[in-house]
Amino acid sequence: MSSSKFTAPLCAQVHEAEDGRVKLPEEAPQILSRVFFSLYTGDYNETVSESVPECFHILLQYHPVEKPTPDNEKWSGFIVESLKTDALVYKCADMLGVEALKNLAVERFLLQAPAAVSIDGFEEALRVMYESTASNDQMLRIPATRVCIQKYSLVANREETIKVILKHEPVVWDVATSLLEEFAAEKASLYAKYTKEKAKLEFQPNFFRDELEKVVDQMSDRDKAAAKRRIARHQAYAQALHR
């Protein structure tokens, strides 16, 4: 990172890294410009304010903050860049100990991430997030990984995204996906039993009712309610056939 009268004091005062040096990415000037502005505006995406000293506009002149537009053909690209910015701002705020800024960056990253997991380039934003957080980070790293797990059906087919997760959180991902796959298999088995008993019910509605309800009782509350509604409809249908 090139030295300047703005970044030198920061680098001189922070020594968290093992080698005694602050390590910031290539995007550091842009990120630092956002951090400086946030100290005056309360928002690292807000760069128009009379309270911001004129000298800080020098940074913004070379590293402008882009704004999205709904008709932008690169909308998905903007989302990815926005996530990367959130992660880098979080890293910088963490080094500087600015808790309010950390919270804002986390909020924005986690707000956009669920809708971005299926976007091309999300893996790059995820990589930046992992490289910007400590392995035991609780505020951003773990919640972001949880988003990927919750969106497993979308992430499962994203090879590059999975590679990034396996590089940084292999144990968490392997355990979570194994449990999800076991749950899916168990759920499929229960529905297979349900379908089999439902077919019998259509011909002998009273005899198989208890057996079918045993299967239903093993389901989750939401699935159980839906299954019972189906049973009621099939019972009515079967009884109508036997009249």
JSON list of C-alpha atoms in Angstrom, two decimals:
[
{"chain": "A", "resi": 1, "resn": "MET", "atom": "CA", "xyz": [0.00, 0.00, 0.00]},
{"chain": "A", "resi": 2, "resn": "SER", "atom": "CA", "xyz": [1.42, 3.37, -0.95]},
{"chain": "A", "resi": 3, "resn": "SER", "atom": "CA", "xyz": [2.22, 5.71, 1.91]},
{"chain": "A", "resi": 4, "resn": "SER", "atom": "CA", "xyz": [0.39, 8.99, 2.43]},
{"chain": "A", "resi": 5, "resn": "LYS", "atom": "CA", "xyz": [-0.17, 11.53, 5.15]},
{"chain": "A", "resi": 6, "resn": "PHE", "atom": "CA", "xyz": [-3.53, 9.85, 5.81]},
{"chain": "A", "resi": 7, "resn": "THR", "atom": "CA", "xyz": [-2.47, 6.21, 6.04]},
{"chain": "A", "resi": 8, "resn": "ALA", "atom": "CA", "xyz": [0.90, 6.62, 7.76]},
{"chain": "A", "resi": 9, "resn": "PRO", "atom": "CA", "xyz": [-0.52, 7.48, 11.22]},
{"chain": "A", "resi": 10, "resn": "LEU", "atom": "CA", "xyz": [-2.83, 4.50, 11.05]},
{"chain": "A", "resi": 11, "resn": "CYS", "atom": "CA", "xyz": [-0.05, 2.11, 10.10]},
{"chain": "A", "resi": 12, "resn": "ALA", "atom": "CA", "xyz": [2.17, 3.52, 12.82]},
{"chain": "A", "resi": 13, "resn": "GLN", "atom": "CA", "xyz": [-0.38, 2.97, 15.59]},
{"chain": "A", "resi": 14, "resn": "VAL", "atom": "CA", "xyz": [-1.73, -0.49, 14.84]},
{"chain": "A", "resi": 15, "resn": "HIS", "atom": "CA", "xyz": [0.43, -3.62, 15.41]},
{"chain": "A", "resi": 16, "resn": "GLU", "atom": "CA", "xyz": [-1.93, -6.61, 15.63]},
{"chain": "A", "resi": 17, "resn": "ALA", "atom": "CA", "xyz": [-0.14, -8.68, 13.00]},
{"chain": "A", "resi": 18, "resn": "GLU", "atom": "CA", "xyz": [2.51, -11.13, 14.14]},
{"chain": "A", "resi": 19, "resn": "ASP", "atom": "CA", "xyz": [5.22, -9.41, 12.14]},
{"chain": "A", "resi": 20, "resn": "GLY", "atom": "CA", "xyz": [4.33, -6.04, 13.62]},
{"chain": "A", "resi": 21, "resn": "ARG", "atom": "CA", "xyz": [2.97, -4.63, 10.37]},
{"chain": "A", "resi": 22, "resn": "VAL", "atom": "CA", "xyz": [-0.53, -3.77, 9.27]},
{"chain": "A", "resi": 23, "resn": "LYS", "atom": "CA", "xyz": [-1.52, -5.82, 6.24]},
{"chain": "A", "resi": 24, "resn": "LEU", "atom": "CA", "xyz": [-4.13, -4.17, 4.08]},
{"chain": "A", "resi": 25, "resn": "PRO", "atom": "CA", "xyz": [-5.27, -5.31, 0.61]},
{"chain": "A", "resi": 26, "resn": "GLU", "atom": "CA", "xyz": [-4.73, -3.54, -2.69]},
{"chain": "A", "resi": 27, "resn": "GLU", "atom": "CA", "xyz": [-8.10, -1.87, -2.19]},
{"chain": "A", "resi": 28, "resn": "ALA", "atom": "CA", "xyz": [-6.81, -0.21, 1.01]},
{"chain": "A", "resi": 29, "resn": "PRO", "atom": "CA", "xyz": [-6.91, 3.43, -0.23]},
{"chain": "A", "resi": 30, "resn": "GLN", "atom": "CA", "xyz": [-10.54, 3.08, -1.29]},
{"chain": "A", "resi": 31, "resn": "ILE", "atom": "CA", "xyz": [-11.50, 1.31, 1.93]},
{"chain": "A", "resi": 32, "resn": "LEU", "atom": "CA", "xyz": [-9.67, 3.83, 4.09]},
{"chain": "A", "resi": 33, "resn": "SER", "atom": "CA", "xyz": [-11.42, 6.67, 2.26]},
{"chain": "A", "resi": 34, "resn": "ARG", "atom": "CA", "xyz": [-14.74, 5.09, 3.18]},
{"chain": "A", "resi": 35, "resn": "VAL", "atom": "CA", "xyz": [-13.65, 4.64, 6.78]},
{"chain": "A", "resi": 36, "resn": "PHE", "atom": "CA", "xyz": [-12.60, 8.29, 7.02]},
{"chain": "A", "resi": 37, "resn": "PHE", "atom": "CA", "xyz": [-15.91, 9.46, 5.60]},
{"chain": "A", "resi": 38, "resn": "SER", "atom": "CA", "xyz": [-17.89, 7.20, 7.93]},
{"chain": "A", "resi": 39, "resn": "LEU", "atom": "CA", "xyz": [-16.32, 8.94, 10.92]},
{"chain": "A", "resi": 40, "resn": "TYR", "atom": "CA", "xyz": [-18.10, 12.12, 9.81]},
{"chain": "A", "resi": 41, "resn": "THR", "atom": "CA", "xyz": [-21.23, 10.78, 8.12]},
{"chain": "A", "resi": 42, "resn": "GLY", "atom": "CA", "xyz": [-21.86, 7.55, 10.04]},
{"chain": "A", "resi": 43, "resn": "ASP", "atom": "CA", "xyz": [-22.11, 5.69, 6.72]},
{"chain": "A", "resi": 44, "resn": "TYR", "atom": "CA", "xyz": [-19.18, 4.44, 4.64]},
{"chain": "A", "resi": 45, "resn": "ASN", "atom": "CA", "xyz": [-21.31, 4.62, 1.50]},
{"chain": "A", "resi": 46, "resn": "GLU", "atom": "CA", "xyz": [-22.25, 8.26, 2.11]},
{"chain": "A", "resi": 47, "resn": "THR", "atom": "CA", "xyz": [-19.65, 10.64, 0.70]},
{"chain": "A", "resi": 48, "resn": "VAL", "atom": "CA", "xyz": [-21.59, 13.89, 0.43]},
{"chain": "A", "resi": 49, "resn": "SER", "atom": "CA", "xyz": [-21.53, 15.88, 3.62]},
{"chain": "A", "resi": 50, "resn": "GLU", "atom": "CA", "xyz": [-20.51, 19.40, 4.59]},
{"chain": "A", "resi": 51, "resn": "SER", "atom": "CA", "xyz": [-19.04, 17.99, 7.81]},
{"chain": "A", "resi": 52, "resn": "VAL", "atom": "CA", "xyz": [-16.32, 16.11, 5.92]},
{"chain": "A", "resi": 53, "resn": "PRO", "atom": "CA", "xyz": [-13.04, 18.08, 5.80]},
{"chain": "A", "resi": 54, "resn": "GLU", "atom": "CA", "xyz": [-11.97, 19.08, 2.31]},
{"chain": "A", "resi": 55, "resn": "CYS", "atom": "CA", "xyz": [-8.64, 17.27, 2.66]},
{"chain": "A", "resi": 56, "resn": "PHE", "atom": "CA", "xyz": [-10.37, 13.89, 2.75]},
{"chain": "A", "resi": 57, "resn": "HIS", "atom": "CA", "xyz": [-11.86, 14.50, -0.68]},
{"chain": "A", "resi": 58, "resn": "ILE", "atom": "CA", "xyz": [-8.38, 13.90, -2.11]},
{"chain": "A", "resi": 59, "resn": "LEU", "atom": "CA", "xyz": [-8.80, 10.20, -1.35]},
{"chain": "A", "resi": 60, "resn": "LEU", "atom": "CA", "xyz": [-12.25, 10.09, -2.88]},
{"chain": "A", "resi": 61, "resn": "GLN", "atom": "CA", "xyz": [-11.03, 11.79, -6.03]},
{"chain": "A", "resi": 62, "resn": "TYR", "atom": "CA", "xyz": [-8.89, 8.76, -6.86]},
{"chain": "A", "resi": 63, "resn": "HIS", "atom": "CA", "xyz": [-11.12, 6.13, -5.27]},
{"chain": "A", "resi": 64, "resn": "PRO", "atom": "CA", "xyz": [-14.76, 7.15, -5.83]},
{"chain": "A", "resi": 65, "resn": "VAL", "atom": "CA", "xyz": [-17.65, 5.32, -4.20]},
{"chain": "A", "resi": 66, "resn": "GLU", "atom": "CA", "xyz": [-19.82, 3.88, -6.95]},
{"chain": "A", "resi": 67, "resn": "LYS", "atom": "CA", "xyz": [-23.60, 3.87, -6.71]},
{"chain": "A", "resi": 68, "resn": "PRO", "atom": "CA", "xyz": [-25.80, 1.14, -8.23]},
{"chain": "A", "resi": 69, "resn": "THR", "atom": "CA", "xyz": [-28.64, 1.78, -10.64]},
{"chain": "A", "resi": 70, "resn": "PRO", "atom": "CA", "xyz": [-31.57, -0.62, -11.21]},
{"chain": "A", "resi": 71, "resn": "ASP", "atom": "CA", "xyz": [-30.94, -0.70, -14.98]},
{"chain": "A", "resi": 72, "resn": "ASN", "atom": "CA", "xyz": [-27.23, -1.38, -14.59]},
{"chain": "A", "resi": 73, "resn": "GLU", "atom": "CA", "xyz": [-26.21, -4.41, -16.66]},
{"chain": "A", "resi": 74, "resn": "LYS", "atom": "CA", "xyz": [-23.52, -5.12, -14.10]},
{"chain": "A", "resi": 75, "resn": "TRP", "atom": "CA", "xyz": [-25.93, -5.17, -11.17]},
{"chain": "A", "resi": 76, "resn": "SER", "atom": "CA", "xyz": [-24.75, -8.60, -10.01]},
{"chain": "A", "resi": 77, "resn": "GLY", "atom": "CA", "xyz": [-21.16, -7.39, -10.29]},
{"chain": "A", "resi": 78, "resn": "PHE", "atom": "CA", "xyz": [-22.01, -4.42, -8.12]},
{"chain": "A", "resi": 79, "resn": "ILE", "atom": "CA", "xyz": [-23.47, -6.69, -5.44]},
{"chain": "A", "resi": 80, "resn": "VAL", "atom": "CA", "xyz": [-20.28, -8.76, -5.40]},
{"chain": "A", "resi": 81, "resn": "GLU", "atom": "CA", "xyz": [-18.13, -5.63, -5.12]},
{"chain": "A", "resi": 82, "resn": "SER", "atom": "CA", "xyz": [-20.41, -4.30, -2.41]},
{"chain": "A", "resi": 83, "resn": "LEU", "atom": "CA", "xyz": [-19.96, -7.49, -0.38]},
{"chain": "A", "resi": 84, "resn": "LYS", "atom": "CA", "xyz": [-16.19, -7.28, -0.81]},
{"chain": "A", "resi": 85, "resn": "THR", "atom": "CA", "xyz": [-16.27, -3.68, 0.38]},
{"chain": "A", "resi": 86, "resn": "ASP", "atom": "CA", "xyz": [-18.32, -4.64, 3.43]},
{"chain": "A", "resi": 87, "resn": "ALA", "atom": "CA", "xyz": [-15.79, -7.34, 4.32]},
{"chain": "A", "resi": 88, "resn": "LEU", "atom": "CA", "xyz": [-12.80, -5.01, 3.86]},
{"chain": "A", "resi": 89, "resn": "VAL", "atom": "CA", "xyz": [-14.44, -2.20, 5.83]},
{"chain": "A", "resi": 90, "resn": "TYR", "atom": "CA", "xyz": [-15.08, -4.73, 8.59]},
{"chain": "A", "resi": 91, "resn": "LYS", "atom": "CA", "xyz": [-11.41, -5.71, 8.57]},
{"chain": "A", "resi": 92, "resn": "CYS", "atom": "CA", "xyz": [-10.24, -2.12, 8.72]},
{"chain": "A", "resi": 93, "resn": "ALA", "atom": "CA", "xyz": [-12.76, -1.21, 11.43]},
{"chain": "A", "resi": 94, "resn": "ASP", "atom": "CA", "xyz": [-11.68, -4.26, 13.43]},
{"chain": "A", "resi": 95, "resn": "MET", "atom": "CA", "xyz": [-8.03, -3.18, 13.29]},
{"chain": "A", "resi": 96, "resn": "LEU", "atom": "CA", "xyz": [-8.94, 0.36, 14.29]},
{"chain": "A", "resi": 97, "resn": "GLY", "atom": "CA", "xyz": [-11.38, -0.76, 16.98]},
{"chain": "A", "resi": 98, "resn": "VAL", "atom": "CA", "xyz": [-14.38, 1.11, 15.54]},
{"chain": "A", "resi": 99, "resn": "GLU", "atom": "CA", "xyz": [-17.24, -1.09, 16.81]},
{"chain": "A", "resi": 100, "resn": "ALA", "atom": "CA", "xyz": [-20.08, 0.91, 15.25]},
{"chain": "A", "resi": 101, "resn": "LEU", "atom": "CA", "xyz": [-18.47, 0.61, 11.83]},
{"chain": "A", "resi": 102, "resn": "LYS", "atom": "CA", "xyz": [-17.89, -3.13, 12.32]},
{"chain": "A", "resi": 103, "resn": "ASN", "atom": "CA", "xyz": [-21.56, -3.60, 13.17]},
{"chain": "A", "resi": 104, "resn": "LEU", "atom": "CA", "xyz": [-22.65, -1.64, 10.10]},
{"chain": "A", "resi": 105, "resn": "ALA", "atom": "CA", "xyz": [-20.38, -3.65, 7.79]},
{"chain": "A", "resi": 106, "resn": "VAL", "atom": "CA", "xyz": [-21.66, -6.94, 9.24]},
{"chain": "A", "resi": 107, "resn": "GLU", "atom": "CA", "xyz": [-25.27, -5.85, 8.89]},
{"chain": "A", "resi": 108, "resn": "ARG", "atom": "CA", "xyz": [-24.81, -4.93, 5.23]},
{"chain": "A", "resi": 109, "resn": "PHE", "atom": "CA", "xyz": [-22.86, -8.07, 4.32]},
{"chain": "A", "resi": 110, "resn": "LEU", "atom": "CA", "xyz": [-25.38, -10.41, 5.92]},
{"chain": "A", "resi": 111, "resn": "LEU", "atom": "CA", "xyz": [-28.30, -8.50, 4.41]},
{"chain": "A", "resi": 112, "resn": "GLN", "atom": "CA", "xyz": [-27.07, -9.00, 0.84]},
{"chain": "A", "resi": 113, "resn": "ALA", "atom": "CA", "xyz": [-25.33, -12.38, 1.12]},
{"chain": "A", "resi": 114, "resn": "PRO", "atom": "CA", "xyz": [-28.45, -14.63, 1.13]},
{"chain": "A", "resi": 115, "resn": "ALA", "atom": "CA", "xyz": [-29.58, -13.26, -2.23]},
{"chain": "A", "resi": 116, "resn": "ALA", "atom": "CA", "xyz": [-26.07, -13.28, -3.67]},
{"chain": "A", "resi": 117, "resn": "VAL", "atom": "CA", "xyz": [-25.03, -16.90, -3.09]},
{"chain": "A", "resi": 118, "resn": "SER", "atom": "CA", "xyz": [-26.17, -17.90, -6.59]},
{"chain": "A", "resi": 119, "resn": "ILE", "atom": "CA", "xyz": [-24.53, -14.92, -8.32]},
{"chain": "A", "resi": 120, "resn": "ASP", "atom": "CA", "xyz": [-21.38, -15.48, -10.38]},
{"chain": "A", "resi": 121, "resn": "GLY", "atom": "CA", "xyz": [-18.50, -13.99, -8.45]},
{"chain": "A", "resi": 122, "resn": "PHE", "atom": "CA", "xyz": [-19.94, -14.58, -4.99]},
{"chain": "A", "resi": 123, "resn": "GLU", "atom": "CA", "xyz": [-17.05, -16.93, -4.32]},
{"chain": "A", "resi": 124, "resn": "GLU", "atom": "CA", "xyz": [-14.67, -13.97, -4.67]},
{"chain": "A", "resi": 125, "resn": "ALA", "atom": "CA", "xyz": [-16.63, -11.93, -2.12]},
{"chain": "A", "resi": 126, "resn": "LEU", "atom": "CA", "xyz": [-16.61, -14.95, 0.19]},
{"chain": "A", "resi": 127, "resn": "ARG", "atom": "CA", "xyz": [-12.85, -15.34, -0.24]},
{"chain": "A", "resi": 128, "resn": "VAL", "atom": "CA", "xyz": [-12.28, -11.69, 0.69]},
{"chain": "A", "resi": 129, "resn": "MET", "atom": "CA", "xyz": [-14.53, -12.12, 3.73]},
{"chain": "A", "resi": 130, "resn": "TYR", "atom": "CA", "xyz": [-12.58, -15.15, 4.97]},
{"chain": "A", "resi": 131, "resn": "GLU", "atom": "CA", "xyz": [-9.23, -13.48, 4.36]},
{"chain": "A", "resi": 132, "resn": "SER", "atom": "CA", "xyz": [-10.46, -10.37, 6.19]},
{"chain": "A", "resi": 133, "resn": "THR", "atom": "CA", "xyz": [-11.49, -12.19, 9.36]},
{"chain": "A", "resi": 134, "resn": "ALA", "atom": "CA", "xyz": [-9.74, -14.22, 12.02]},
{"chain": "A", "resi": 135, "resn": "SER", "atom": "CA", "xyz": [-10.44, -17.96, 12.17]},
{"chain": "A", "resi": 136, "resn": "ASN", "atom": "CA", "xyz": [-12.36, -17.48, 15.44]},
{"chain": "A", "resi": 137, "resn": "ASP", "atom": "CA", "xyz": [-14.30, -14.39, 14.32]},
{"chain": "A", "resi": 138, "resn": "GLN", "atom": "CA", "xyz": [-17.87, -14.54, 15.63]},
{"chain": "A", "resi": 139, "resn": "MET", "atom": "CA", "xyz": [-19.35, -11.36, 14.15]},
{"chain": "A", "resi": 140, "resn": "LEU", "atom": "CA", "xyz": [-18.95, -11.93, 10.41]},
{"chain": "A", "resi": 141, "resn": "ARG", "atom": "CA", "xyz": [-17.10, -15.14, 9.55]},
{"chain": "A", "resi": 142, "resn": "ILE", "atom": "CA", "xyz": [-19.38, -17.63, 11.32]},
{"chain": "A", "resi": 143, "resn": "PRO", "atom": "CA", "xyz": [-22.68, -15.90, 10.37]},
{"chain": "A", "resi": 144, "resn": "ALA", "atom": "CA", "xyz": [-21.55, -15.67, 6.73]},
{"chain": "A", "resi": 145, "resn": "THR", "atom": "CA", "xyz": [-20.69, -19.37, 6.71]},
{"chain": "A", "resi": 146, "resn": "ARG", "atom": "CA", "xyz": [-24.10, -20.07, 8.25]},
{"chain": "A", "resi": 147, "resn": "VAL", "atom": "CA", "xyz": [-25.74, -18.24, 5.35]},
{"chain": "A", "resi": 148, "resn": "CYS", "atom": "CA", "xyz": [-24.03, -20.61, 2.91]},
{"chain": "A", "resi": 149, "resn": "ILE", "atom": "CA", "xyz": [-25.23, -23.61, 4.91]},
{"chain": "A", "resi": 150, "resn": "GLN", "atom": "CA", "xyz": [-28.79, -22.29, 5.05]},
{"chain": "A", "resi": 151, "resn": "LYS", "atom": "CA", "xyz": [-28.68, -21.78, 1.27]},
{"chain": "A", "resi": 152, "resn": "TYR", "atom": "CA", "xyz": [-27.15, -25.21, 0.68]},
{"chain": "A", "resi": 153, "resn": "SER", "atom": "CA", "xyz": [-29.53, -26.08, -2.15]},
{"chain": "A", "resi": 154, "resn": "LEU", "atom": "CA", "xyz": [-28.18, -23.07, -4.08]},
{"chain": "A", "resi": 155, "resn": "VAL", "atom": "CA", "xyz": [-24.55, -23.38, -3.03]},
{"chain": "A", "resi": 156, "resn": "ALA", "atom": "CA", "xyz": [-24.29, -27.14, -3.67]},
{"chain": "A", "resi": 157, "resn": "ASN", "atom": "CA", "xyz": [-23.92, -26.60, -7.42]},
{"chain": "A", "resi": 158, "resn": "ARG", "atom": "CA", "xyz": [-21.48, -23.69, -7.12]},
{"chain": "A", "resi": 159, "resn": "GLU", "atom": "CA", "xyz": [-18.13, -25.48, -7.38]},
{"chain": "A", "resi": 160, "resn": "GLU", "atom": "CA", "xyz": [-15.95, -22.40, -6.90]},
{"chain": "A", "resi": 161, "resn": "THR", "atom": "CA", "xyz": [-17.92, -21.27, -3.86]},
{"chain": "A", "resi": 162, "resn": "ILE", "atom": "CA", "xyz": [-17.56, -24.67, -2.22]},
{"chain": "A", "resi": 163, "resn": "LYS", "atom": "CA", "xyz": [-13.81, -24.63, -2.90]},
{"chain": "A", "resi": 164, "resn": "VAL", "atom": "CA", "xyz": [-13.51, -21.33, -1.02]},
{"chain": "A", "resi": 165, "resn": "ILE", "atom": "CA", "xyz": [-15.53, -22.63, 1.94]},
{"chain": "A", "resi": 166, "resn": "LEU", "atom": "CA", "xyz": [-13.57, -25.89, 2.11]},
{"chain": "A", "resi": 167, "resn": "LYS", "atom": "CA", "xyz": [-10.30, -23.95, 2.11]},
{"chain": "A", "resi": 168, "resn": "HIS", "atom": "CA", "xyz": [-11.28, -21.77, 5.06]},
{"chain": "A", "resi": 169, "resn": "GLU", "atom": "CA", "xyz": [-13.97, -23.69, 7.00]},
{"chain": "A", "resi": 170, "resn": "PRO", "atom": "CA", "xyz": [-13.66, -27.36, 5.94]},
{"chain": "A", "resi": 171, "resn": "VAL", "atom": "CA", "xyz": [-14.79, -28.93, 9.23]},
{"chain": "A", "resi": 172, "resn": "VAL", "atom": "CA", "xyz": [-17.85, -26.73, 9.67]},
{"chain": "A", "resi": 173, "resn": "TRP", "atom": "CA", "xyz": [-18.92, -27.26, 6.06]},
{"chain": "A", "resi": 174, "resn": "ASP", "atom": "CA", "xyz": [-18.38, -31.04, 6.10]},
{"chain": "A", "resi": 175, "resn": "VAL", "atom": "CA", "xyz": [-20.29, -31.53, 9.35]},
{"chain": "A", "resi": 176, "resn": "ALA", "atom": "CA", "xyz": [-23.15, -29.25, 8.32]},
{"chain": "A", "resi": 177, "resn": "THR", "atom": "CA", "xyz": [-23.58, -30.73, 4.86]},
{"chain": "A", "resi": 178, "resn": "SER", "atom": "CA", "xyz": [-23.41, -34.29, 6.22]},
{"chain": "A", "resi": 179, "resn": "LEU", "atom": "CA", "xyz": [-26.20, -33.50, 8.66]},
{"chain": "A", "resi": 180, "resn": "LEU", "atom": "CA", "xyz": [-28.24, -31.83, 5.93]},
{"chain": "A", "resi": 181, "resn": "GLU", "atom": "CA", "xyz": [-27.84, -34.82, 3.63]},
{"chain": "A", "resi": 182, "resn": "GLU", "atom": "CA", "xyz": [-28.79, -37.24, 6.41]},
{"chain": "A", "resi": 183, "resn": "PHE", "atom": "CA", "xyz": [-31.86, -35.15, 7.21]},
{"chain": "A", "resi": 184, "resn": "ALA", "atom": "CA", "xyz": [-32.86, -35.05, 3.54]},
{"chain": "A", "resi": 185, "resn": "ALA", "atom": "CA", "xyz": [-32.49, -38.83, 3.25]},
{"chain": "A", "resi": 186, "resn": "GLU", "atom": "CA", "xyz": [-34.54, -39.38, 6.40]},
{"chain": "A", "resi": 187, "resn": "LYS", "atom": "CA", "xyz": [-37.21, -37.00, 5.18]},
{"chain": "A", "resi": 188, "resn": "ALA", "atom": "CA", "xyz": [-37.33, -38.77, 1.79]},
{"chain": "A", "resi": 189, "resn": "SER", "atom": "CA", "xyz": [-37.71, -42.11, 3.58]},
{"chain": "A", "resi": 190, "resn": "LEU", "atom": "CA", "xyz": [-40.58, -40.81, 5.68]},
{"chain": "A", "resi": 191, "resn": "TYR", "atom": "CA", "xyz": [-42.36, -39.45, 2.63]},
{"chain": "A", "resi": 192, "resn": "ALA", "atom": "CA", "xyz": [-41.84, -42.75, 0.83]},
{"chain": "A", "resi": 193, "resn": "LYS", "atom": "CA", "xyz": [-43.55, -44.53, 3.73]},
{"chain": "A", "resi": 194, "resn": "TYR", "atom": "CA", "xyz": [-46.26, -41.90, 3.74]},
{"chain": "A", "resi": 195, "resn": "THR", "atom": "CA", "xyz": [-46.89, -42.35, 0.00]},
{"chain": "A", "resi": 196, "resn": "LYS", "atom": "CA", "xyz": [-47.05, -46.13, 0.41]},
{"chain": "A", "resi": 197, "resn": "GLU", "atom": "CA", "xyz": [-49.52, -45.98, 3.27]},
{"chain": "A", "resi": 198, "resn": "LYS", "atom": "CA", "xyz": [-51.54, -43.30, 1.50]},
{"chain": "A", "resi": 199, "resn": "ALA", "atom": "CA", "xyz": [-52.02, -45.66, -1.45]},
{"chain": "A", "resi": 200, "resn": "LYS", "atom": "CA", "xyz": [-53.32, -48.35, 0.91]},
{"chain": "A", "resi": 201, "resn": "LEU", "atom": "CA", "xyz": [-55.60, -45.84, 2.57]},
{"chain": "A", "resi": 202, "resn": "GLU", "atom": "CA", "xyz": [-57.41, -45.17, -0.68]},
{"chain": "A", "resi": 203, "resn": "PHE", "atom": "CA", "xyz": [-58.64, -48.77, -0.67]},
{"chain": "A", "resi": 204, "resn": "GLN", "atom": "CA", "xyz": [-58.99, -49.43, 3.05]},
{"chain": "A", "resi": 205, "resn": "PRO", "atom": "CA", "xyz": [-59.37, -46.03, 4.71]},
{"chain": "A", "resi": 206, "resn": "ASN", "atom": "CA", "xyz": [-60.06, -47.20, 8.24]},
{"chain": "A", "resi": 207, "resn": "PHE", "atom": "CA", "xyz": [-57.66, -50.15, 8.59]},
{"chain": "A", "resi": 208, "resn": "PHE", "atom": "CA", "xyz": [-54.47, -48.29, 7.66]},
{"chain": "A", "resi": 209, "resn": "ARG", "atom": "CA", "xyz": [-55.29, -44.96, 9.27]},
{"chain": "A", "resi": 210, "resn": "ASP", "atom": "CA", "xyz": [-53.40, -45.64, 12.53]},
{"chain": "A", "resi": 211, "resn": "GLU", "atom": "CA", "xyz": [-50.30, -46.90, 10.73]},
{"chain": "A", "resi": 212, "resn": "LEU", "atom": "CA", "xyz": [-50.24, -43.85, 8.48]},
{"chain": "A", "resi": 213, "resn": "GLU", "atom": "CA", "xyz": [-50.56, -41.48, 11.41]},
{"chain": "A", "resi": 214, "resn": "LYS", "atom": "CA", "xyz": [-47.55, -43.12, 13.08]},
{"chain": "A", "resi": 215, "resn": "VAL", "atom": "CA", "xyz": [-45.48, -42.19, 10.05]},
{"chain": "A", "resi": 216, "resn": "VAL", "atom": "CA", "xyz": [-46.85, -38.65, 10.10]},
{"chain": "A", "resi": 217, "resn": "ASP", "atom": "CA", "xyz": [-46.01, -38.25, 13.79]},
{"chain": "A", "resi": 218, "resn": "GLN", "atom": "CA", "xyz": [-42.32, -38.62, 12.94]},
{"chain": "A", "resi": 219, "resn": "MET", "atom": "CA", "xyz": [-42.40, -35.55, 10.70]},
{"chain": "A", "resi": 220, "resn": "SER", "atom": "CA", "xyz": [-41.68, -31.98, 11.71]},
{"chain": "A", "resi": 221, "resn": "ASP", "atom": "CA", "xyz": [-44.61, -29.86, 12.89]},
{"chain": "A", "resi": 222, "resn": "ARG", "atom": "CA", "xyz": [-44.87, -28.02, 9.57]},
{"chain": "A", "resi": 223, "resn": "ASP", "atom": "CA", "xyz": [-44.72, -31.20, 7.48]},
{"chain": "A", "resi": 224, "resn": "LYS", "atom": "CA", "xyz": [-47.06, -32.95, 9.90]},
{"chain": "A", "resi": 225, "resn": "ALA", "atom": "CA", "xyz": [-49.77, -30.31, 9.48]},
{"chain": "A", "resi": 226, "resn": "ALA", "atom": "CA", "xyz": [-49.54, -30.53, 5.69]},
{"chain": "A", "resi": 227, "resn": "ALA", "atom": "CA", "xyz": [-49.60, -34.34, 5.78]},
{"chain": "A", "resi": 228, "resn": "LYS", "atom": "CA", "xyz": [-52.67, -34.44, 8.01]},
{"chain": "A", "resi": 229, "resn": "ARG", "atom": "CA", "xyz": [-54.51, -32.16, 5.60]},
{"chain": "A", "resi": 230, "resn": "ARG", "atom": "CA", "xyz": [-53.64, -34.54, 2.78]},
{"chain": "A", "resi": 231, "resn": "ILE", "atom": "CA", "xyz": [-54.80, -37.52, 4.85]},
{"chain": "A", "resi": 232, "resn": "ALA", "atom": "CA", "xyz": [-58.14, -35.87, 5.47]},
{"chain": "A", "resi": 233, "resn": "ARG", "atom": "CA", "xyz": [-58.61, -35.23, 1.76]},
{"chain": "A", "resi": 234, "resn": "HIS", "atom": "CA", "xyz": [-57.67, -38.81, 0.84]},
{"chain": "A", "resi": 235, "resn": "GLN", "atom": "CA", "xyz": [-59.97, -40.24, 3.51]},
{"chain": "A", "resi": 236, "resn": "ALA", "atom": "CA", "xyz": [-62.86, -38.27, 2.14]},
{"chain": "A", "resi": 237, "resn": "TYR", "atom": "CA", "xyz": [-61.99, -39.43, -1.37]},
{"chain": "A", "resi": 238, "resn": "ALA", "atom": "CA", "xyz": [-61.63, -43.08, -0.32]},
{"chain": "A", "resi": 239, "resn": "GLN", "atom": "CA", "xyz": [-64.90, -43.03, 1.59]},
{"chain": "A", "resi": 240, "resn": "ALA", "atom": "CA", "xyz": [-66.63, -41.56, -1.42]},
{"chain": "A", "resi": 241, "resn": "LEU", "atom": "CA", "xyz": [-65.31, -44.45, -3.55]},
{"chain": "A", "resi": 242, "resn": "HIS", "atom": "CA", "xyz": [-66.72, -47.03, -1.14]},
{"chain": "A", "resi": 243, "resn": "ARG", "atom": "CA", "xyz": [-70.22, -45.60, -0.96]}
]
